[in-house]
PDB file of C-alpha atoms in Angstrom:
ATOM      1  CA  UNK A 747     -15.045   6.672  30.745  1.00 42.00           C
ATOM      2  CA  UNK A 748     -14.083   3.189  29.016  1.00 45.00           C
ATOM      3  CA  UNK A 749     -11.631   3.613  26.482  1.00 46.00           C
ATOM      4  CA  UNK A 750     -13.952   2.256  23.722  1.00 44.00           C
ATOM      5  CA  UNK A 751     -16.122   5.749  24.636  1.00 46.00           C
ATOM      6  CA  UNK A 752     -13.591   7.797  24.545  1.00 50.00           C
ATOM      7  CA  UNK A 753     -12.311   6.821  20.832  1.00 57.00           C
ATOM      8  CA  UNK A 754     -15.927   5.818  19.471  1.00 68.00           C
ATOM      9  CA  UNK A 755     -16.256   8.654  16.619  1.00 67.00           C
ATOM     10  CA  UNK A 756     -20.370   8.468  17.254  1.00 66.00           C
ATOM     11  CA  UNK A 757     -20.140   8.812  20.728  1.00 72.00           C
ATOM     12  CA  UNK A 758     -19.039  12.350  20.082  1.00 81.00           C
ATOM     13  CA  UNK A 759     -19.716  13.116  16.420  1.00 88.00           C
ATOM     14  CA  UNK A 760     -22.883  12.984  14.206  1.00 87.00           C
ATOM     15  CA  UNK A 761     -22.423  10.718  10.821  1.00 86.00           C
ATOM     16  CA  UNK A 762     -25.433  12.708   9.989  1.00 89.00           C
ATOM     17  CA  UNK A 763     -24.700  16.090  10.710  1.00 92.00           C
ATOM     18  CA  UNK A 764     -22.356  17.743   8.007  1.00 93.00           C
ATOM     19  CA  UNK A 765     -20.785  20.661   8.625  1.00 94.00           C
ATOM     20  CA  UNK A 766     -18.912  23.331   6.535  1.00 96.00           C
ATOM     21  CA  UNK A 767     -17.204  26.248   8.414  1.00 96.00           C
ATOM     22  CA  UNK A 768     -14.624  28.585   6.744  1.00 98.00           C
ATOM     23  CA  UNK A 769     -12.731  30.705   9.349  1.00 98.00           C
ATOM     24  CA  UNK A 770      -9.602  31.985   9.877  1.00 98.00           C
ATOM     25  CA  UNK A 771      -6.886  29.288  11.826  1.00 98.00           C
ATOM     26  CA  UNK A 772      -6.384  30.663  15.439  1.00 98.00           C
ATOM     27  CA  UNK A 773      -4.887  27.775  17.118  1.00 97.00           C
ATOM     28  CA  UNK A 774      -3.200  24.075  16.101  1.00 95.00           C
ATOM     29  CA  UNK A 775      -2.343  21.540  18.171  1.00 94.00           C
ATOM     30  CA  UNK A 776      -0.616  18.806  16.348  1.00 92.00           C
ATOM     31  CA  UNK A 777      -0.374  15.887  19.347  1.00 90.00           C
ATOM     32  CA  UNK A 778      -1.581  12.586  19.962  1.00 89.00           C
ATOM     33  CA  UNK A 779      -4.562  10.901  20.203  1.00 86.00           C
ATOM     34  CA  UNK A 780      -5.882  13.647  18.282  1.00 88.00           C
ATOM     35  CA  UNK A 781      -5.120  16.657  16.707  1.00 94.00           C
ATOM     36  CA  UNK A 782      -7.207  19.697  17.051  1.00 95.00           C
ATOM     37  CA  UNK A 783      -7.817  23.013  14.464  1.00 97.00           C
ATOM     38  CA  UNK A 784      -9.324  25.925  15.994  1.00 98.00           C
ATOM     39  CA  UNK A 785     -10.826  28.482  13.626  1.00 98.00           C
ATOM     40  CA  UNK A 786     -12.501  31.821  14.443  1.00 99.00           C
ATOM     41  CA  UNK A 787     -15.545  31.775  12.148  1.00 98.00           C
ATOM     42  CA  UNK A 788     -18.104  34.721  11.790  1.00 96.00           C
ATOM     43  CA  UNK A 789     -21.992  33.830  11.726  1.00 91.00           C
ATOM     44  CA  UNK A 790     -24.513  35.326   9.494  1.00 91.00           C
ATOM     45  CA  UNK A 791     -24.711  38.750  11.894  1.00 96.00           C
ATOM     46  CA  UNK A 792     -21.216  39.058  11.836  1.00 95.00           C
ATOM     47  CA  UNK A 793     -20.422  37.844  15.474  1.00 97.00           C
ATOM     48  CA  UNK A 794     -17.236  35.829  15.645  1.00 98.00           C
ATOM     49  CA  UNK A 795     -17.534  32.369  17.184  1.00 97.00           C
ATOM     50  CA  UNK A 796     -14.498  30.193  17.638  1.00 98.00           C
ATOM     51  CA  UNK A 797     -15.091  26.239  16.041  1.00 98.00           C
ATOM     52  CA  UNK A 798     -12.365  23.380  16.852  1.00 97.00           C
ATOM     53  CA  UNK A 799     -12.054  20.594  14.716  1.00 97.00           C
ATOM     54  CA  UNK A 800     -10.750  17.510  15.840  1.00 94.00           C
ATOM     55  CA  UNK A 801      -8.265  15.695  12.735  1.00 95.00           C
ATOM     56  CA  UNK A 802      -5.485  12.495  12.871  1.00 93.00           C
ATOM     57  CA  UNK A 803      -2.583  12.414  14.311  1.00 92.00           C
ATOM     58  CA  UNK A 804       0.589  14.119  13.253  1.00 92.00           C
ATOM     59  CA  UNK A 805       2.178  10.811  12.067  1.00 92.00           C
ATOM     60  CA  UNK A 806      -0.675  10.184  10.531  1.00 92.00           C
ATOM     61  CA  UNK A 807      -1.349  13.630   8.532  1.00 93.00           C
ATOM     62  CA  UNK A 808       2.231  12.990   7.721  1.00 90.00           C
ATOM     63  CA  UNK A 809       2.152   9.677   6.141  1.00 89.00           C
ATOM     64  CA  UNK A 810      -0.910  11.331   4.073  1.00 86.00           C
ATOM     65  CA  UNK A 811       1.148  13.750   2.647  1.00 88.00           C
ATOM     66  CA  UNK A 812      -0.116  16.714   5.349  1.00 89.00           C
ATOM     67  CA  UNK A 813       2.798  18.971   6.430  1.00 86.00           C
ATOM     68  CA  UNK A 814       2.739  21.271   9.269  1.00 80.00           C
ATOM     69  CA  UNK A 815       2.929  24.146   7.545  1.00 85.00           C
ATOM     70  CA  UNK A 816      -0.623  23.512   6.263  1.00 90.00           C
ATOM     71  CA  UNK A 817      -1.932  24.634   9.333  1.00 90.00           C
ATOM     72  CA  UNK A 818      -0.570  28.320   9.212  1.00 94.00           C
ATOM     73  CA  UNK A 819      -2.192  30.390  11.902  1.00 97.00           C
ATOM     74  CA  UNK A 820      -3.767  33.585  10.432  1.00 98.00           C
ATOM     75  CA  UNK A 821      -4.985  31.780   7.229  1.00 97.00           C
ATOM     76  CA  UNK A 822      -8.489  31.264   6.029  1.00 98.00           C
ATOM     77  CA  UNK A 823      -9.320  27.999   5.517  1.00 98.00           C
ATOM     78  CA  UNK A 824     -12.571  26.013   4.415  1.00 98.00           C
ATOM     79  CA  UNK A 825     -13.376  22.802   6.917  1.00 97.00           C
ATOM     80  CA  UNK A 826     -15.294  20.023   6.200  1.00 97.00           C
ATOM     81  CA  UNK A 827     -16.423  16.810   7.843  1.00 95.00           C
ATOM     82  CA  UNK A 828     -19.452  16.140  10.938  1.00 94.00           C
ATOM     83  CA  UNK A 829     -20.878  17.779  13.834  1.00 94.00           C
ATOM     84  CA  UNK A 830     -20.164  17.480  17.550  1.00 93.00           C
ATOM     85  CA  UNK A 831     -23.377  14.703  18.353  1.00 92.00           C
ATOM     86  CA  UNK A 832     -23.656  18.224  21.266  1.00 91.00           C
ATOM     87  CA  UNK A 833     -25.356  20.297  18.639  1.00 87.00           C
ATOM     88  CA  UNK A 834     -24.615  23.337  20.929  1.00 90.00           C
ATOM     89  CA  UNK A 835     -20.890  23.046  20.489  1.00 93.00           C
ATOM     90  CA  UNK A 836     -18.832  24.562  17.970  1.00 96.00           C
ATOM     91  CA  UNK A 837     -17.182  21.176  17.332  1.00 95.00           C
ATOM     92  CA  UNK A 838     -16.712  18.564  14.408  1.00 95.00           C
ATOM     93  CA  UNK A 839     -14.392  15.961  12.875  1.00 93.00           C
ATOM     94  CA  UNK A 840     -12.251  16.951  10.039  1.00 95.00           C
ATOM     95  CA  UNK A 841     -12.826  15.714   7.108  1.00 94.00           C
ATOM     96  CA  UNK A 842     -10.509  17.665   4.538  1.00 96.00           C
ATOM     97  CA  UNK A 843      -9.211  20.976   4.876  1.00 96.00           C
ATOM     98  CA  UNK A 844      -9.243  23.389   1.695  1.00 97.00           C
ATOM     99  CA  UNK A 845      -6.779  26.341   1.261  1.00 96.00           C
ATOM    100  CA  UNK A 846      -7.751  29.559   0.036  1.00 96.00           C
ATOM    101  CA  UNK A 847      -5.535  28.712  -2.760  1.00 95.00           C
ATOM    102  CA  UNK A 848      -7.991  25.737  -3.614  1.00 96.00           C
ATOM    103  CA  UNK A 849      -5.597  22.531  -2.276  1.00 94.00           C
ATOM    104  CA  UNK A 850      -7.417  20.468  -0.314  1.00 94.00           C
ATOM    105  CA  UNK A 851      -6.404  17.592   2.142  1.00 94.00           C
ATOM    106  CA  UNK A 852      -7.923  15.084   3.739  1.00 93.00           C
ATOM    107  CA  UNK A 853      -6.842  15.443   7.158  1.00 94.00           C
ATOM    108  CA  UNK A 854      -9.680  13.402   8.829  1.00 89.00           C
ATOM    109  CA  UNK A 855      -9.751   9.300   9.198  1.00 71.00           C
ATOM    110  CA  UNK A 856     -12.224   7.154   7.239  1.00 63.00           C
ATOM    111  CA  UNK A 857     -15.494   7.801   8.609  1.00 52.00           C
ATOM    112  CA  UNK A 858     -15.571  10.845   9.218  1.00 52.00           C
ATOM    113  CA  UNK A 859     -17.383  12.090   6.415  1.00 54.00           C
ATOM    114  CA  UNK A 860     -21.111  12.364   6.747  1.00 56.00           C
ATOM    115  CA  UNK A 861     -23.165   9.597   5.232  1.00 52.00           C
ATOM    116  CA  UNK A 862     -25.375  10.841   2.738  1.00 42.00           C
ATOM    117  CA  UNK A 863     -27.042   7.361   2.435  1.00 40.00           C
ATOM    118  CA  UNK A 864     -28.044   7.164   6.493  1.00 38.00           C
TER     119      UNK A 864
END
């Protein structure tokens, strides 16, 4: 895969396609090129499915004011941003993350939120 693939946000994400999910955090993994959230989220009968959301960097949450200890495991957490372009996956890019407390942060890079003028 050319490297321009592999870091083109629509080859793998919908501008289009918003997507809300709150969930509880399972999984984090801080790392570069990307950092990934993974939350388990229940659908509308109940059935727990498990969503990963791909966000920046850790230097890069960092330098945005985004410490680590945002990302506690066990707590429910509101994410927003777009769609895996794969509508079957359980996937988007981050957009902002918002406690339960109400803080949100953005924890996604420009262009990841949807485009409500496309």
């Amino acid at each position: 895969m050319p490297a321009s693939a592999h870091h083109s946000f629509a080859a793998a994400f919908d501008a289009d396609k918003a997507v809300s999910v709150q969930g509880v955090i399972t999984q984090v993994k801080l790392a570069n090129p990307h950092s990934w959230i993974y939350l388990d989220v229940k659908d509308a009968s109940g059935t727990v499915q498990q969503w990963g959301f791909e966000a920046q960097t850790p230097t890069a949450l960092i330098r945005s004011g985004v410490k680590p200890d945002v990302f506690k495991v066990g707590s429910t957490v509101t994410i927003r941003g777009c769609h895996a372009r794969d509508a079957a996956k359980n996937e988007g890019a981050a957009r902002e993350i918002i406690l339960a407390d109400g803080r949100s942060y953005i924890i996604g890079p420009k262009g990841n939120e949807p485009d409500a003028n496309r």
